[in-house]
C-alpha cells in the first residue's frame, strides 16, 4: 500500500462521523439559539466586554455545525480555544468546550474523540493557571461537566450501535425466514409434481384409452392400472398432508417408492400397462447415497411421465443403467414421435425436467436431453455418493 493511500484512508477514518437524528438536530439548534439570545441579553445589561461576548456567541453558534458536520465543529472548537485563553474568556468558553464532549463522543470518529478529549483536558488544565477570569477550582467543575457530558454521549452512541445491530439482525432473520418459506414452497411443489403428477398422468391416459379398447383382458389391465395409480395418488396426498401438518416426512412414508429398483419396476409396469415394450439393460441394484437414490427415484418418475404425456404412441422404451469411474449413468430413450402441438401444452410445460436438472446439478451430476437417430433421449450422469 502506498503512502498516499494510507494517508487518504487515515483522513477518511478521521473525518467519518455519525449524523445526529432529525429530532436531535432540531433540539440542538433550539438550545443554541436560546443560549445565544440569553448571552446577548445578559451581555447587554451586564456591560460585558464586546470581544469575549463575541467569542462566546461564536462558540455557541459553532455547536450548530454538529447538526450537519460534527468533525468541522470539533476542529473549529479546538482551533479557537487558544484565543479564549488569550482574551481571558476561559470560563464561558470552557463550559462550552466541556459540554460539547457529549456531542463529540456521539458523532465523531474514535481518533477525533481521542484528540478532542486530550486537547480539551490539556486546555482546561492550563486555564486553571493562565486565565484570570476563572475562579480557583473552576477547571475541576469544567472537567466534571465534560465527564458527565461524555458519559451521556457515549451511552447514546452505544445505544445507537445496539439499535443498528438489532435492526440488521432482524433484517437478516427476516430474509432467512423468507428464504426458508420459498424453499419449503419449492419442496412441496416438487413433491406434488414428482409423486402425484405421474399417477394422475397414468390415470388420465388410461381413462382416455379405456372406451377405445374392445379386448376384455386389455380393459381389465387398464382398470387395474387406474386403480393402482389412484390408490398411490391418494396415499401420496395423505403423506403430503401429514408432512405439512407435522413437518416430519419420516413419520409418513407409507406407499412411497423407497428405492431406485422399485422406481424402475413401477415405471416398467406403467409403461407396459399402456402396451409399450420396455427394454431394461444393466444392473438396477446399485449402491448409492440416500440423496442420490432419492433423486434417481424422482428422475425415473419424471422420465416415465414425460413418455406417457408426449410419446404415448411410442412402441418401445429403452432404459440403460451403467456404472463408470464412480459415477452412475442412466439413459431413458423412447421412439421419437410427432411433437405435442403448442396449443395442447400446459402452462408449466417442462417444469419437472427443469427442476430435476437443477437438483442433479446441485449433486454434481449432469442431465442431457437430445434427439438422436429417431430417439428422444434423456441421459443422466451422477456421482454415487
mmCIF file of C-alpha atoms in Angstrom:
data_model
loop_
_atom_site.group_PDB
_atom_site.id
_atom_site.type_symbol
_atom_site.label_atom_id
_atom_site.label_comp_id
_atom_site.label_asym_id
_atom_site.label_seq_id
_atom_site.Cartn_x
_atom_site.Cartn_y
_atom_site.Cartn_z
ATOM 1 C CA UNK A 1 0.000 0.000 0.000
ATOM 2 C CA UNK A 2 1.404 3.418 -0.992
ATOM 3 C CA UNK A 3 1.942 6.274 1.428
ATOM 4 C CA UNK A 4 -0.692 8.388 -0.340
ATOM 5 C CA UNK A 5 -3.257 5.607 0.023
ATOM 6 C CA UNK A 6 -2.533 5.218 3.744
ATOM 7 C CA UNK A 7 -2.836 8.968 4.308
ATOM 8 C CA UNK A 8 -6.096 9.110 2.350
ATOM 9 C CA UNK A 9 -7.509 6.205 4.374
ATOM 10 C CA UNK A 10 -6.480 7.833 7.658
ATOM 11 C CA UNK A 11 -8.147 11.114 6.663
ATOM 12 C CA UNK A 12 -11.385 9.326 5.760
ATOM 13 C CA UNK A 13 -11.338 7.495 9.089
ATOM 14 C CA UNK A 14 -10.661 10.731 10.973
ATOM 15 C CA UNK A 15 -13.383 12.700 9.164
ATOM 16 C CA UNK A 16 -16.011 9.972 9.418
ATOM 17 C CA UNK A 17 -18.994 10.763 11.614
ATOM 18 C CA UNK A 18 -22.487 9.720 12.602
ATOM 19 C CA UNK A 19 -25.053 12.424 11.998
ATOM 20 C CA UNK A 20 -27.498 13.423 14.688
ATOM 21 C CA UNK A 21 -31.060 12.236 14.152
ATOM 22 C CA UNK A 22 -33.522 14.830 12.895
ATOM 23 C CA UNK A 23 -35.064 15.413 16.311
ATOM 24 C CA UNK A 24 -31.606 15.768 17.850
ATOM 25 C CA UNK A 25 -30.643 18.411 15.281
ATOM 26 C CA UNK A 26 -33.782 20.419 15.955
ATOM 27 C CA UNK A 27 -33.241 20.282 19.731
ATOM 28 C CA UNK A 28 -29.578 21.305 19.346
ATOM 29 C CA UNK A 29 -30.449 24.287 17.150
ATOM 30 C CA UNK A 30 -33.182 25.394 19.552
ATOM 31 C CA UNK A 31 -30.872 25.152 22.594
ATOM 32 C CA UNK A 32 -28.062 27.039 20.839
ATOM 33 C CA UNK A 33 -30.358 29.845 19.685
ATOM 34 C CA UNK A 34 -31.801 30.110 23.178
ATOM 35 C CA UNK A 35 -28.277 30.295 24.623
ATOM 36 C CA UNK A 36 -27.193 32.943 22.123
ATOM 37 C CA UNK A 37 -30.272 35.027 22.951
ATOM 38 C CA UNK A 38 -29.622 34.705 26.679
ATOM 39 C CA UNK A 39 -25.948 35.624 26.233
ATOM 40 C CA UNK A 40 -26.876 38.720 24.219
ATOM 41 C CA UNK A 41 -29.393 39.860 26.820
ATOM 42 C CA UNK A 42 -27.034 39.230 29.744
ATOM 43 C CA UNK A 43 -24.138 40.909 27.933
ATOM 44 C CA UNK A 44 -26.170 43.979 27.206
ATOM 45 C CA UNK A 45 -27.306 44.547 30.782
ATOM 46 C CA UNK A 46 -24.036 43.463 32.414
ATOM 47 C CA UNK A 47 -21.985 45.579 30.004
ATOM 48 C CA UNK A 48 -19.686 42.654 29.166
ATOM 49 C CA UNK A 49 -16.636 43.378 27.028
ATOM 50 C CA UNK A 50 -17.556 43.012 23.347
ATOM 51 C CA UNK A 51 -14.665 40.740 22.343
ATOM 52 C CA UNK A 52 -15.292 37.953 24.903
ATOM 53 C CA UNK A 53 -19.027 38.116 24.275
ATOM 54 C CA UNK A 54 -18.445 37.794 20.537
ATOM 55 C CA UNK A 55 -16.288 34.714 21.140
ATOM 56 C CA UNK A 56 -18.949 33.267 23.424
ATOM 57 C CA UNK A 57 -21.653 33.742 20.785
ATOM 58 C CA UNK A 58 -19.369 32.373 18.053
ATOM 59 C CA UNK A 59 -18.526 29.259 20.082
ATOM 60 C CA UNK A 60 -22.210 28.570 20.678
ATOM 61 C CA UNK A 61 -23.050 29.065 17.031
ATOM 62 C CA UNK A 62 -20.300 26.599 16.166
ATOM 63 C CA UNK A 63 -22.299 23.969 18.015
ATOM 64 C CA UNK A 64 -24.943 24.180 15.286
ATOM 65 C CA UNK A 65 -22.386 22.630 12.949
ATOM 66 C CA UNK A 66 -22.732 19.405 14.938
ATOM 67 C CA UNK A 67 -26.142 19.063 13.308
ATOM 68 C CA UNK A 68 -24.529 18.553 9.878
ATOM 69 C CA UNK A 69 -20.705 18.398 10.055
ATOM 70 C CA UNK A 70 -19.512 17.274 13.516
ATOM 71 C CA UNK A 71 -15.796 16.964 12.522
ATOM 72 C CA UNK A 72 -15.729 20.591 11.339
ATOM 73 C CA UNK A 73 -17.417 21.785 14.536
ATOM 74 C CA UNK A 74 -14.963 19.791 16.666
ATOM 75 C CA UNK A 75 -11.935 21.101 14.799
ATOM 76 C CA UNK A 76 -13.223 24.674 14.985
ATOM 77 C CA UNK A 77 -13.633 24.497 18.783
ATOM 78 C CA UNK A 78 -10.091 23.172 19.145
ATOM 79 C CA UNK A 79 -8.678 25.878 16.841
ATOM 80 C CA UNK A 80 -10.261 28.850 18.642
ATOM 81 C CA UNK A 81 -9.552 27.512 22.137
ATOM 82 C CA UNK A 82 -6.151 29.334 22.433
ATOM 83 C CA UNK A 83 -7.906 32.603 21.580
ATOM 84 C CA UNK A 84 -10.206 32.156 24.586
ATOM 85 C CA UNK A 85 -7.159 31.961 26.882
ATOM 86 C CA UNK A 86 -5.567 34.947 25.189
ATOM 87 C CA UNK A 87 -8.582 37.223 25.830
ATOM 88 C CA UNK A 88 -9.353 35.866 29.299
ATOM 89 C CA UNK A 89 -12.610 34.189 28.311
ATOM 90 C CA UNK A 90 -11.819 30.805 29.777
ATOM 91 C CA UNK A 91 -14.918 30.497 31.955
ATOM 92 C CA UNK A 92 -17.790 30.528 29.462
ATOM 93 C CA UNK A 93 -15.769 29.006 26.622
ATOM 94 C CA UNK A 94 -14.505 26.242 28.919
ATOM 95 C CA UNK A 95 -18.064 25.312 29.821
ATOM 96 C CA UNK A 96 -18.977 25.252 26.123
ATOM 97 C CA UNK A 97 -15.917 23.124 25.370
ATOM 98 C CA UNK A 98 -16.746 20.670 28.178
ATOM 99 C CA UNK A 99 -20.438 20.452 27.356
ATOM 100 C CA UNK A 100 -19.591 19.692 23.730
ATOM 101 C CA UNK A 101 -17.771 16.494 24.754
ATOM 102 C CA UNK A 102 -21.032 14.542 24.604
ATOM 103 C CA UNK A 103 -21.688 15.672 21.032
ATOM 104 C CA UNK A 104 -18.134 14.742 20.021
ATOM 105 C CA UNK A 105 -18.368 11.273 21.586
ATOM 106 C CA UNK A 106 -21.736 10.629 19.965
ATOM 107 C CA UNK A 107 -20.933 11.883 16.473
ATOM 108 C CA UNK A 108 -17.213 11.712 15.707
ATOM 109 C CA UNK A 109 -14.712 9.009 14.873
ATOM 110 C CA UNK A 110 -12.652 7.420 17.691
ATOM 111 C CA UNK A 111 -9.487 9.197 16.593
ATOM 112 C CA UNK A 112 -11.153 12.607 16.648
ATOM 113 C CA UNK A 113 -12.766 11.815 20.012
ATOM 114 C CA UNK A 114 -9.368 10.905 21.443
ATOM 115 C CA UNK A 115 -7.786 14.098 20.096
ATOM 116 C CA UNK A 116 -10.613 16.272 21.391
ATOM 117 C CA UNK A 117 -10.547 14.728 24.871
ATOM 118 C CA UNK A 118 -6.761 15.034 25.132
ATOM 119 C CA UNK A 119 -6.602 18.641 23.888
ATOM 120 C CA UNK A 120 -9.709 19.639 25.827
ATOM 121 C CA UNK A 121 -8.310 18.238 29.084
ATOM 122 C CA UNK A 122 -4.999 19.998 28.463
ATOM 123 C CA UNK A 123 -6.796 23.280 27.719
ATOM 124 C CA UNK A 124 -8.933 23.107 30.882
ATOM 125 C CA UNK A 125 -5.896 22.259 32.992
ATOM 126 C CA UNK A 126 -3.921 25.166 31.503
ATOM 127 C CA UNK A 127 -6.808 27.563 32.056
ATOM 128 C CA UNK A 128 -6.538 26.979 35.816
ATOM 129 C CA UNK A 129 -3.097 28.642 35.767
ATOM 130 C CA UNK A 130 -3.323 31.020 32.808
ATOM 131 C CA UNK A 131 -6.821 32.528 32.753
ATOM 132 C CA UNK A 132 -7.520 35.485 35.022
ATOM 133 C CA UNK A 133 -11.328 35.261 34.752
ATOM 134 C CA UNK A 134 -11.531 31.756 36.174
ATOM 135 C CA UNK A 135 -12.193 31.163 39.834
ATOM 136 C CA UNK A 136 -9.896 28.804 41.717
ATOM 137 C CA UNK A 137 -11.070 25.214 41.174
ATOM 138 C CA UNK A 138 -13.122 26.216 38.150
ATOM 139 C CA UNK A 139 -11.208 23.781 35.958
ATOM 140 C CA UNK A 140 -12.392 20.913 38.167
ATOM 141 C CA UNK A 141 -16.011 21.943 37.586
ATOM 142 C CA UNK A 142 -15.401 22.108 33.834
ATOM 143 C CA UNK A 143 -13.800 18.655 33.883
ATOM 144 C CA UNK A 144 -16.818 17.306 35.764
ATOM 145 C CA UNK A 145 -19.144 18.822 33.160
ATOM 146 C CA UNK A 146 -17.059 17.263 30.400
ATOM 147 C CA UNK A 147 -17.097 13.837 32.044
ATOM 148 C CA UNK A 148 -20.875 13.883 32.566
ATOM 149 C CA UNK A 149 -21.454 15.102 29.005
ATOM 150 C CA UNK A 150 -19.050 12.494 27.626
ATOM 151 C CA UNK A 151 -20.734 9.656 29.535
ATOM 152 C CA UNK A 152 -24.120 10.712 28.174
ATOM 153 C CA UNK A 153 -22.771 10.947 24.635
ATOM 154 C CA UNK A 154 -21.012 7.583 24.878
ATOM 155 C CA UNK A 155 -24.148 5.917 26.274
ATOM 156 C CA UNK A 156 -26.217 7.282 23.402
ATOM 157 C CA UNK A 157 -23.577 6.097 20.919
ATOM 158 C CA UNK A 158 -23.650 2.580 22.375
ATOM 159 C CA UNK A 159 -27.440 2.604 22.304
ATOM 160 C CA UNK A 160 -27.437 3.665 18.665
ATOM 161 C CA UNK A 161 -24.931 0.929 17.787
ATOM 162 C CA UNK A 162 -27.077 -1.678 19.524
ATOM 163 C CA UNK A 163 -30.207 -0.436 17.769
ATOM 164 C CA UNK A 164 -28.469 -0.728 14.403
ATOM 165 C CA UNK A 165 -27.194 -4.178 15.309
ATOM 166 C CA UNK A 166 -30.688 -5.304 16.316
ATOM 167 C CA UNK A 167 -32.134 -3.848 13.098
ATOM 168 C CA UNK A 168 -29.509 -5.644 11.000
ATOM 169 C CA UNK A 169 -30.152 -8.918 12.854
ATOM 170 C CA UNK A 170 -33.906 -8.537 12.394
ATOM 171 C CA UNK A 171 -33.380 -7.930 8.683
ATOM 172 C CA UNK A 172 -31.132 -10.979 8.444
ATOM 173 C CA UNK A 173 -33.716 -13.132 10.222
ATOM 174 C CA UNK A 174 -36.475 -11.738 8.026
ATOM 175 C CA UNK A 175 -34.527 -12.615 4.875
ATOM 176 C CA UNK A 176 -33.732 -16.068 6.267
ATOM 177 C CA UNK A 177 -37.425 -16.625 7.051
ATOM 178 C CA UNK A 178 -38.472 -15.564 3.543
ATOM 179 C CA UNK A 179 -35.856 -17.849 2.016
ATOM 180 C CA UNK A 180 -36.987 -20.744 4.212
ATOM 181 C CA UNK A 181 -40.606 -20.201 3.156
ATOM 182 C CA UNK A 182 -39.577 -20.085 -0.504
ATOM 183 C CA UNK A 183 -37.542 -23.274 -0.168
ATOM 184 C CA UNK A 184 -40.405 -25.034 1.606
ATOM 185 C CA UNK A 185 -42.850 -23.985 -1.098
ATOM 186 C CA UNK A 186 -40.467 -25.257 -3.766
ATOM 187 C CA UNK A 187 -40.021 -28.526 -1.869
ATOM 188 C CA UNK A 188 -43.767 -29.076 -1.584
ATOM 189 C CA UNK A 189 -44.223 -28.126 -5.242
ATOM 190 C CA UNK A 190 -41.537 -30.617 -6.238
ATOM 191 C CA UNK A 191 -43.110 -33.325 -4.093
ATOM 192 C CA UNK A 192 -46.527 -32.725 -5.613
ATOM 193 C CA UNK A 193 -45.102 -32.798 -9.102
ATOM 194 C CA UNK A 194 -42.847 -35.805 -8.569
ATOM 195 C CA UNK A 195 -45.178 -38.165 -6.725
ATOM 196 C CA UNK A 196 -48.680 -37.070 -7.754
ATOM 197 C CA UNK A 197 -48.436 -35.726 -11.328
ATOM 198 C CA UNK A 198 -47.087 -39.069 -12.500
ATOM 199 C CA UNK A 199 -50.015 -41.048 -11.094
ATOM 200 C CA UNK A 200 -52.557 -38.549 -12.415
ATOM 201 C CA UNK A 201 -50.970 -38.767 -15.870
ATOM 202 C CA UNK A 202 -51.354 -42.556 -15.835
ATOM 203 C CA UNK A 203 -54.982 -42.278 -14.697
ATOM 204 C CA UNK A 204 -55.785 -39.708 -17.399
ATOM 205 C CA UNK A 205 -54.222 -41.691 -20.221
ATOM 206 C CA UNK A 206 -55.757 -44.986 -19.149
ATOM 207 C CA UNK A 207 -59.174 -43.367 -18.758
ATOM 208 C CA UNK A 208 -58.992 -41.887 -22.264
ATOM 209 C CA UNK A 209 -57.884 -45.175 -23.766
ATOM 210 C CA UNK A 210 -60.454 -47.304 -21.933
ATOM 211 C CA UNK A 211 -63.508 -46.519 -24.178
ATOM 212 C CA UNK A 212 -61.429 -47.299 -27.270
ATOM 213 C CA UNK A 213 -60.373 -50.769 -26.086
ATOM 214 C CA UNK A 214 -62.548 -53.745 -27.004
ATOM 215 C CA UNK A 215 -60.315 -56.517 -25.677
ATOM 216 C CA UNK A 216 -61.548 -57.604 -22.243
ATOM 217 C CA UNK A 217 -58.097 -58.505 -20.962
ATOM 218 C CA UNK A 218 -56.690 -55.124 -22.005
ATOM 219 C CA UNK A 219 -59.659 -53.366 -20.411
ATOM 220 C CA UNK A 220 -59.103 -55.261 -17.154
ATOM 221 C CA UNK A 221 -55.404 -54.341 -17.224
ATOM 222 C CA UNK A 222 -56.280 -50.678 -17.759
ATOM 223 C CA UNK A 223 -58.802 -50.685 -14.952
ATOM 224 C CA UNK A 224 -56.225 -52.311 -12.689
ATOM 225 C CA UNK A 225 -53.656 -49.669 -13.629
ATOM 226 C CA UNK A 226 -56.179 -46.905 -12.924
ATOM 227 C CA UNK A 227 -56.943 -48.431 -9.520
ATOM 228 C CA UNK A 228 -53.272 -48.771 -8.557
ATOM 229 C CA UNK A 229 -52.450 -45.228 -9.652
ATOM 230 C CA UNK A 230 -55.495 -43.843 -7.810
ATOM 231 C CA UNK A 231 -54.506 -45.622 -4.603
ATOM 232 C CA UNK A 232 -50.913 -44.422 -4.940
ATOM 233 C CA UNK A 233 -52.024 -40.831 -5.606
ATOM 234 C CA UNK A 234 -54.357 -40.917 -2.594
ATOM 235 C CA UNK A 235 -51.576 -42.304 -0.389
ATOM 236 C CA UNK A 236 -49.195 -39.610 -1.609
ATOM 237 C CA UNK A 237 -51.716 -36.844 -0.935
ATOM 238 C CA UNK A 238 -52.218 -38.144 2.607
ATOM 239 C CA UNK A 239 -48.464 -38.276 3.121
ATOM 240 C CA UNK A 240 -48.070 -34.681 1.896
ATOM 241 C CA UNK A 241 -50.824 -33.530 4.273
ATOM 242 C CA UNK A 242 -49.033 -35.340 7.110
ATOM 243 C CA UNK A 243 -45.750 -33.637 6.228
ATOM 244 C CA UNK A 244 -47.381 -30.188 6.086
ATOM 245 C CA UNK A 245 -49.104 -30.720 9.439
ATOM 246 C CA UNK A 246 -46.235 -32.363 11.337
ATOM 247 C CA UNK A 247 -43.228 -31.074 9.409
ATOM 248 C CA UNK A 248 -41.567 -34.506 9.604
ATOM 249 C CA UNK A 249 -41.618 -36.571 6.412
ATOM 250 C CA UNK A 250 -40.097 -39.558 8.206
ATOM 251 C CA UNK A 251 -43.364 -40.069 10.079
ATOM 252 C CA UNK A 252 -45.349 -40.804 6.942
ATOM 253 C CA UNK A 253 -43.591 -42.995 4.400
ATOM 254 C CA UNK A 254 -46.493 -45.297 3.624
ATOM 255 C CA UNK A 255 -46.839 -46.081 -0.033
ATOM 256 C CA UNK A 256 -43.742 -44.204 -1.133
ATOM 257 C CA UNK A 257 -41.360 -45.812 -3.624
ATOM 258 C CA UNK A 258 -38.277 -46.029 -1.465
ATOM 259 C CA UNK A 259 -35.573 -47.361 -3.795
ATOM 260 C CA UNK A 260 -34.201 -46.999 -7.291
ATOM 261 C CA UNK A 261 -35.018 -50.623 -8.285
ATOM 262 C CA UNK A 262 -38.610 -50.203 -7.085
ATOM 263 C CA UNK A 263 -38.913 -46.976 -9.073
ATOM 264 C CA UNK A 264 -37.707 -48.738 -12.226
ATOM 265 C CA UNK A 265 -40.113 -51.638 -11.600
ATOM 266 C CA UNK A 266 -43.014 -49.197 -11.189
ATOM 267 C CA UNK A 267 -42.004 -47.349 -14.354
ATOM 268 C CA UNK A 268 -41.811 -50.556 -16.404
ATOM 269 C CA UNK A 269 -45.226 -51.660 -15.130
ATOM 270 C CA UNK A 270 -46.903 -48.352 -16.002
ATOM 271 C CA UNK A 271 -45.423 -48.316 -19.493
ATOM 272 C CA UNK A 272 -46.346 -51.936 -20.152
ATOM 273 C CA UNK A 273 -49.903 -51.277 -18.982
ATOM 274 C CA UNK A 274 -50.181 -48.925 -21.969
ATOM 275 C CA UNK A 275 -48.801 -51.522 -24.345
ATOM 276 C CA UNK A 276 -45.321 -50.036 -24.589
ATOM 277 C CA UNK A 277 -42.477 -52.536 -24.822
ATOM 278 C CA UNK A 278 -39.743 -51.789 -22.286
ATOM 279 C CA UNK A 279 -36.135 -52.900 -22.626
ATOM 280 C CA UNK A 280 -34.228 -52.620 -19.341
ATOM 281 C CA UNK A 281 -30.453 -53.035 -19.599
ATOM 282 C CA UNK A 282 -27.827 -53.069 -16.863
ATOM 283 C CA UNK A 283 -27.795 -53.750 -13.156
ATOM 284 C CA UNK A 284 -30.506 -51.879 -11.287
ATOM 285 C CA UNK A 285 -29.275 -52.852 -7.817
ATOM 286 C CA UNK A 286 -26.588 -50.217 -7.349
ATOM 287 C CA UNK A 287 -25.005 -48.793 -4.204
ATOM 288 C CA UNK A 288 -25.526 -45.027 -3.970
ATOM 289 C CA UNK A 289 -26.053 -42.474 -1.203
ATOM 290 C CA UNK A 290 -29.577 -41.735 0.008
ATOM 291 C CA UNK A 291 -29.693 -38.272 -1.590
ATOM 292 C CA UNK A 292 -28.587 -39.676 -4.953
ATOM 293 C CA UNK A 293 -31.109 -42.522 -4.761
ATOM 294 C CA UNK A 294 -33.947 -40.144 -3.888
ATOM 295 C CA UNK A 295 -33.063 -38.015 -6.899
ATOM 296 C CA UNK A 296 -32.899 -41.096 -9.140
ATOM 297 C CA UNK A 297 -36.345 -42.214 -7.943
ATOM 298 C CA UNK A 298 -37.798 -38.816 -8.844
ATOM 299 C CA UNK A 299 -35.935 -38.804 -12.148
ATOM 300 C CA UNK A 300 -37.348 -42.190 -13.204
ATOM 301 C CA UNK A 301 -40.838 -40.979 -12.315
ATOM 302 C CA UNK A 302 -40.340 -37.766 -14.295
ATOM 303 C CA UNK A 303 -38.975 -39.595 -17.353
ATOM 304 C CA UNK A 304 -41.881 -42.037 -17.268
ATOM 305 C CA UNK A 305 -44.393 -39.213 -17.006
ATOM 306 C CA UNK A 306 -42.823 -37.433 -19.987
ATOM 307 C CA UNK A 307 -43.022 -40.585 -22.088
ATOM 308 C CA UNK A 308 -46.673 -41.085 -21.144
ATOM 309 C CA UNK A 309 -47.533 -37.476 -21.901
ATOM 310 C CA UNK A 310 -45.535 -36.802 -25.046
ATOM 311 C CA UNK A 311 -44.606 -40.176 -26.570
ATOM 312 C CA UNK A 312 -47.509 -42.411 -25.681
ATOM 313 C CA UNK A 313 -47.670 -43.662 -29.278
ATOM 314 C CA UNK A 314 -44.086 -44.879 -28.946
ATOM 315 C CA UNK A 315 -43.830 -48.647 -29.208
ATOM 316 C CA UNK A 316 -40.532 -49.086 -27.400
ATOM 317 C CA UNK A 317 -38.740 -47.515 -24.427
ATOM 318 C CA UNK A 318 -35.142 -48.424 -23.626
ATOM 319 C CA UNK A 319 -33.713 -47.879 -20.130
ATOM 320 C CA UNK A 320 -29.947 -48.291 -19.677
ATOM 321 C CA UNK A 321 -28.225 -48.326 -16.280
ATOM 322 C CA UNK A 322 -24.428 -48.411 -16.074
ATOM 323 C CA UNK A 323 -21.564 -47.516 -13.745
ATOM 324 C CA UNK A 324 -18.328 -45.860 -14.785
ATOM 325 C CA UNK A 325 -15.465 -44.403 -12.701
ATOM 326 C CA UNK A 326 -17.511 -43.971 -9.558
ATOM 327 C CA UNK A 327 -20.496 -42.479 -11.397
ATOM 328 C CA UNK A 328 -23.926 -43.875 -12.149
ATOM 329 C CA UNK A 329 -25.296 -43.340 -15.644
ATOM 330 C CA UNK A 330 -28.987 -43.600 -16.512
ATOM 331 C CA UNK A 331 -30.358 -43.277 -20.039
ATOM 332 C CA UNK A 332 -34.072 -43.161 -20.837
ATOM 333 C CA UNK A 333 -34.878 -43.456 -24.559
ATOM 334 C CA UNK A 334 -38.224 -43.504 -26.340
ATOM 335 C CA UNK A 335 -39.053 -43.588 -30.031
ATOM 336 C CA UNK A 336 -39.380 -40.084 -31.436
ATOM 337 C CA UNK A 337 -42.983 -39.325 -32.354
ATOM 338 C CA UNK A 338 -44.764 -36.236 -33.579
ATOM 339 C CA UNK A 339 -44.464 -33.472 -31.022
ATOM 340 C CA UNK A 340 -47.430 -32.379 -28.998
ATOM 341 C CA UNK A 341 -48.877 -29.163 -30.532
ATOM 342 C CA UNK A 342 -48.091 -25.996 -28.600
ATOM 343 C CA UNK A 343 -51.785 -25.347 -28.036
ATOM 344 C CA UNK A 344 -52.073 -28.645 -26.229
ATOM 345 C CA UNK A 345 -49.163 -27.979 -23.896
ATOM 346 C CA UNK A 346 -49.836 -26.902 -20.345
ATOM 347 C CA UNK A 347 -48.698 -23.574 -18.840
ATOM 348 C CA UNK A 348 -45.985 -25.333 -16.809
ATOM 349 C CA UNK A 349 -44.571 -27.452 -19.656
ATOM 350 C CA UNK A 350 -41.046 -28.614 -18.856
ATOM 351 C CA UNK A 351 -41.229 -27.642 -15.174
ATOM 352 C CA UNK A 352 -40.354 -31.130 -13.940
ATOM 353 C CA UNK A 353 -37.241 -31.559 -16.067
ATOM 354 C CA UNK A 354 -36.028 -28.024 -15.311
ATOM 355 C CA UNK A 355 -36.319 -28.607 -11.578
ATOM 356 C CA UNK A 356 -34.750 -32.036 -11.954
ATOM 357 C CA UNK A 357 -31.789 -30.534 -13.846
ATOM 358 C CA UNK A 358 -31.295 -28.027 -11.006
ATOM 359 C CA UNK A 359 -31.380 -30.776 -8.375
ATOM 360 C CA UNK A 360 -28.987 -33.015 -10.306
ATOM 361 C CA UNK A 361 -26.608 -30.100 -10.838
ATOM 362 C CA UNK A 362 -26.506 -29.385 -7.095
ATOM 363 C CA UNK A 363 -25.477 -33.007 -6.500
ATOM 364 C CA UNK A 364 -22.631 -32.796 -9.014
ATOM 365 C CA UNK A 365 -24.493 -34.544 -11.805
ATOM 366 C CA UNK A 366 -25.316 -33.691 -15.408
ATOM 367 C CA UNK A 367 -28.615 -34.049 -17.263
ATOM 368 C CA UNK A 368 -28.663 -34.010 -21.067
ATOM 369 C CA UNK A 369 -31.759 -34.102 -23.290
ATOM 370 C CA UNK A 370 -31.405 -34.684 -27.018
ATOM 371 C CA UNK A 371 -32.939 -36.142 -30.187
ATOM 372 C CA UNK A 372 -30.744 -38.742 -31.854
ATOM 373 C CA UNK A 373 -31.446 -41.174 -34.691
ATOM 374 C CA UNK A 374 -35.182 -41.239 -34.195
ATOM 375 C CA UNK A 375 -34.993 -41.455 -30.402
ATOM 376 C CA UNK A 376 -35.852 -38.947 -27.687
ATOM 377 C CA UNK A 377 -33.066 -39.407 -25.119
ATOM 378 C CA UNK A 378 -32.572 -38.292 -21.534
ATOM 379 C CA UNK A 379 -29.117 -39.102 -20.164
ATOM 380 C CA UNK A 380 -28.031 -38.518 -16.579
ATOM 381 C CA UNK A 381 -24.613 -38.980 -15.012
ATOM 382 C CA UNK A 382 -24.350 -38.668 -11.240
ATOM 383 C CA UNK A 383 -21.776 -39.418 -8.565
ATOM 384 C CA UNK A 384 -22.585 -42.487 -6.471
ATOM 385 C CA UNK A 385 -22.119 -40.577 -3.208
#
